[in-house]
C-alpha positions as a LaTeX table, in Angstrom:
\begin{tabular}{lrrr}
\hline
Residue & $x$ (\AA) & $y$ (\AA) & $z$ (\AA) \\
\hline
Met1 & $-129.60$ & $-32.11$ & $-191.60$ \\
Ser2 & $-132.64$ & $-31.01$ & $-194.02$ \\
Asp3 & $-136.10$ & $-29.78$ & $-193.30$ \\
Glu4 & $-138.13$ & $-33.15$ & $-192.72$ \\
Glu5 & $-135.08$ & $-35.21$ & $-190.07$ \\
Ile6 & $-135.18$ & $-32.08$ & $-188.72$ \\
Gln7 & $-138.93$ & $-31.66$ & $-188.26$ \\
Lys8 & $-139.16$ & $-36.00$ & $-186.95$ \\
Lys9 & $-136.17$ & $-35.49$ & $-184.64$ \\
Phe10 & $-138.20$ & $-32.57$ & $-183.14$ \\
Glu11 & $-141.46$ & $-35.12$ & $-182.97$ \\
Ala12 & $-139.40$ & $-37.79$ & $-181.25$ \\
Asp13 & $-138.20$ & $-34.75$ & $-178.73$ \\
Met14 & $-134.90$ & $-35.17$ & $-179.38$ \\
Phe15 & $-133.62$ & $-31.22$ & $-179.80$ \\
Thr16 & $-135.54$ & $-31.04$ & $-176.41$ \\
Ser17 & $-132.20$ & $-29.34$ & $-175.10$ \\
Val18 & $-129.86$ & $-28.16$ & $-178.24$ \\
Arg19 & $-128.37$ & $-25.32$ & $-177.65$ \\
Asp20 & $-128.20$ & $-24.51$ & $-181.66$ \\
Ser21 & $-130.38$ & $-20.80$ & $-182.56$ \\
Glu22 & $-131.06$ & $-22.97$ & $-186.13$ \\
His23 & $-133.31$ & $-25.59$ & $-184.48$ \\
Arg24 & $-134.86$ & $-23.63$ & $-181.64$ \\
Ala25 & $-135.83$ & $-21.43$ & $-183.66$ \\
Tyr26 & $-137.07$ & $-24.40$ & $-185.94$ \\
Gly27 & $-138.39$ & $-25.95$ & $-182.91$ \\
Ile28 & $-140.75$ & $-22.55$ & $-182.27$ \\
Val29 & $-142.14$ & $-22.35$ & $-185.55$ \\
Phe30 & $-142.62$ & $-26.21$ & $-185.42$ \\
Arg31 & $-144.83$ & $-26.43$ & $-182.01$ \\
Ala32 & $-146.71$ & $-22.65$ & $-183.26$ \\
Leu33 & $-147.50$ & $-24.48$ & $-187.06$ \\
Ser34 & $-148.75$ & $-27.97$ & $-185.00$ \\
Gln35 & $-151.55$ & $-26.01$ & $-183.12$ \\
Ser36 & $-154.88$ & $-25.07$ & $-184.16$ \\
Pro37 & $-155.40$ & $-21.18$ & $-184.91$ \\
Thr38 & $-157.90$ & $-19.45$ & $-182.72$ \\
Val39 & $-159.99$ & $-17.44$ & $-185.06$ \\
Lys40 & $-163.26$ & $-16.93$ & $-183.95$ \\
Ile41 & $-166.00$ & $-15.24$ & $-186.99$ \\
Ser42 & $-168.81$ & $-13.73$ & $-186.31$ \\
Asp43 & $-172.06$ & $-15.35$ & $-187.92$ \\
Thr44 & $-172.93$ & $-13.13$ & $-190.84$ \\
Phe45 & $-169.14$ & $-14.06$ & $-192.52$ \\
Ala46 & $-170.20$ & $-16.30$ & $-195.36$ \\
Glu47 & $-173.61$ & $-14.41$ & $-195.78$ \\
Arg48 & $-171.28$ & $-10.76$ & $-196.18$ \\
Val49 & $-168.52$ & $-12.88$ & $-198.21$ \\
Val50 & $-171.92$ & $-14.03$ & $-200.72$ \\
Lys51 & $-173.35$ & $-10.62$ & $-200.84$ \\
Lys52 & $-169.38$ & $-9.03$ & $-201.76$ \\
Ile53 & $-169.13$ & $-11.70$ & $-204.75$ \\
Val54 & $-172.22$ & $-11.48$ & $-206.00$ \\
Ala55 & $-172.16$ & $-7.60$ & $-206.34$ \\
Gln56 & $-168.84$ & $-8.18$ & $-207.57$ \\
Arg57 & $-170.94$ & $-10.07$ & $-210.52$ \\
Lys58 & $-173.28$ & $-7.54$ & $-210.56$ \\
Arg59 & $-170.68$ & $-4.87$ & $-211.76$ \\
Glu60 & $-168.35$ & $-7.33$ & $-214.21$ \\
Ala61 & $-172.06$ & $-8.15$ & $-215.31$ \\
Arg62 & $-172.65$ & $-4.54$ & $-216.01$ \\
Arg63 & $-169.48$ & $-4.27$ & $-217.62$ \\
Asp64 & $-169.43$ & $-6.44$ & $-219.43$ \\
Phe65 & $-173.50$ & $-5.14$ & $-221.36$ \\
Ile66 & $-171.23$ & $-1.32$ & $-221.24$ \\
Trp67 & $-168.65$ & $-3.42$ & $-223.92$ \\
Leu68 & $-171.40$ & $-5.05$ & $-226.04$ \\
Met69 & $-173.71$ & $-2.11$ & $-226.49$ \\
Leu70 & $-170.35$ & $-0.27$ & $-227.23$ \\
Gly71 & $-169.33$ & $-2.75$ & $-229.97$ \\
Val72 & $-172.90$ & $-2.79$ & $-231.01$ \\
Val73 & $-172.92$ & 0.78 & $-231.73$ \\
Phe74 & $-169.74$ & 0.84 & $-233.14$ \\
Leu75 & $-170.50$ & $-1.74$ & $-235.74$ \\
Met76 & $-172.92$ & 0.24 & $-236.07$ \\
Val77 & $-170.96$ & 3.06 & $-237.24$ \\
Gly78 & $-169.03$ & 1.54 & $-239.33$ \\
Leu79 & $-171.82$ & $-0.06$ & $-241.37$ \\
Ile80 & $-172.98$ & 3.42 & $-241.57$ \\
Val81 & $-170.14$ & 5.14 & $-242.57$ \\
Thr82 & $-169.11$ & 1.94 & $-245.01$ \\
Ala83 & $-172.54$ & 1.99 & $-246.18$ \\
Ser84 & $-172.25$ & 5.92 & $-247.16$ \\
Ile85 & $-168.72$ & 5.54 & $-248.43$ \\
Ala86 & $-168.93$ & 2.81 & $-251.12$ \\
Gly87 & $-172.05$ & 4.62 & $-252.39$ \\
Leu88 & $-174.63$ & 2.02 & $-251.26$ \\
Gln89 & $-178.50$ & 2.31 & $-252.28$ \\
Phe90 & $-181.12$ & $-0.14$ & $-250.62$ \\
Glu91 & $-183.66$ & $-1.29$ & $-253.38$ \\
Leu92 & $-186.82$ & $-3.42$ & $-252.38$ \\
Gly93 & $-188.25$ & $-4.27$ & $-255.72$ \\
Phe94 & $-187.09$ & $-8.10$ & $-254.47$ \\
Leu95 & $-191.06$ & $-7.23$ & $-252.21$ \\
Lys96 & $-192.39$ & $-7.23$ & $-255.34$ \\
Glu97 & $-192.22$ & $-10.95$ & $-256.21$ \\
Met98 & $-192.86$ & $-12.08$ & $-253.04$ \\
Ser99 & $-196.43$ & $-10.93$ & $-253.14$ \\
His100 & $-197.17$ & $-13.28$ & $-254.87$ \\
Tyr101 & $-195.84$ & $-15.93$ & $-252.22$ \\
Gly102 & $-198.72$ & $-15.63$ & $-249.85$ \\
Gly103 & $-199.66$ & $-19.58$ & $-249.44$ \\
Ile104 & $-195.76$ & $-20.17$ & $-248.57$ \\
Phe105 & $-196.26$ & $-17.35$ & $-245.61$ \\
Ile106 & $-199.80$ & $-19.35$ & $-244.06$ \\
Phe107 & $-197.93$ & $-22.52$ & $-243.96$ \\
Gly108 & $-194.63$ & $-20.77$ & $-242.69$ \\
Ile109 & $-197.03$ & $-19.57$ & $-239.99$ \\
Ile110 & $-199.09$ & $-22.37$ & $-239.23$ \\
Val111 & $-195.76$ & $-24.87$ & $-238.98$ \\
Ile112 & $-193.95$ & $-22.30$ & $-236.30$ \\
Leu113 & $-197.77$ & $-22.44$ & $-234.23$ \\
Ala114 & $-197.68$ & $-26.46$ & $-234.82$ \\
Phe115 & $-194.05$ & $-26.82$ & $-233.54$ \\
Ser116 & $-195.06$ & $-24.26$ & $-230.09$ \\
Trp117 & $-197.97$ & $-25.58$ & $-229.54$ \\
Ile118 & $-195.99$ & $-29.39$ & $-229.59$ \\
Glu119 & $-193.09$ & $-27.85$ & $-227.49$ \\
Lys120 & $-195.52$ & $-26.69$ & $-224.85$ \\
Lys121 & $-197.76$ & $-30.37$ & $-224.73$ \\
Ala122 & $-194.54$ & $-32.17$ & $-225.33$ \\
Leu123 & $-191.08$ & $-30.57$ & $-222.71$ \\
Pro124 & $-191.80$ & $-30.21$ & $-218.91$ \\
Lys125 & $-191.88$ & $-26.56$ & $-217.40$ \\
Thr126 & $-189.15$ & $-25.53$ & $-215.57$ \\
Ser127 & $-189.49$ & $-23.21$ & $-212.50$ \\
Gln128 & $-188.67$ & $-20.17$ & $-213.12$ \\
\hline
\end{tabular}
């Protein structure tokens, strides 16, 4: 017999006097599973679980930040090593040519400030 057939017969109380050990064991297990567990948990159980989850998330965020910083440091070291091996020299001659574009810079600053002011007025404030 399949497990489903045995379960249906137990539900119909057909195996109450059976001497087969497998069926009796199934009956004991089925009766035990049909009862609800008597487990009592403390009132602060949920709070403790949430605190553990928050602590784990903080540890994970700290670990991710450390890996990010290590990546940035190694990237900068690689950039410096590569620049020194390749003989890279910085020239800031382009700044002399940009000195004649003062009007464009002032216009850009005014546009940025205007958009910032419009954003503060038009968008609703979000709670922190």
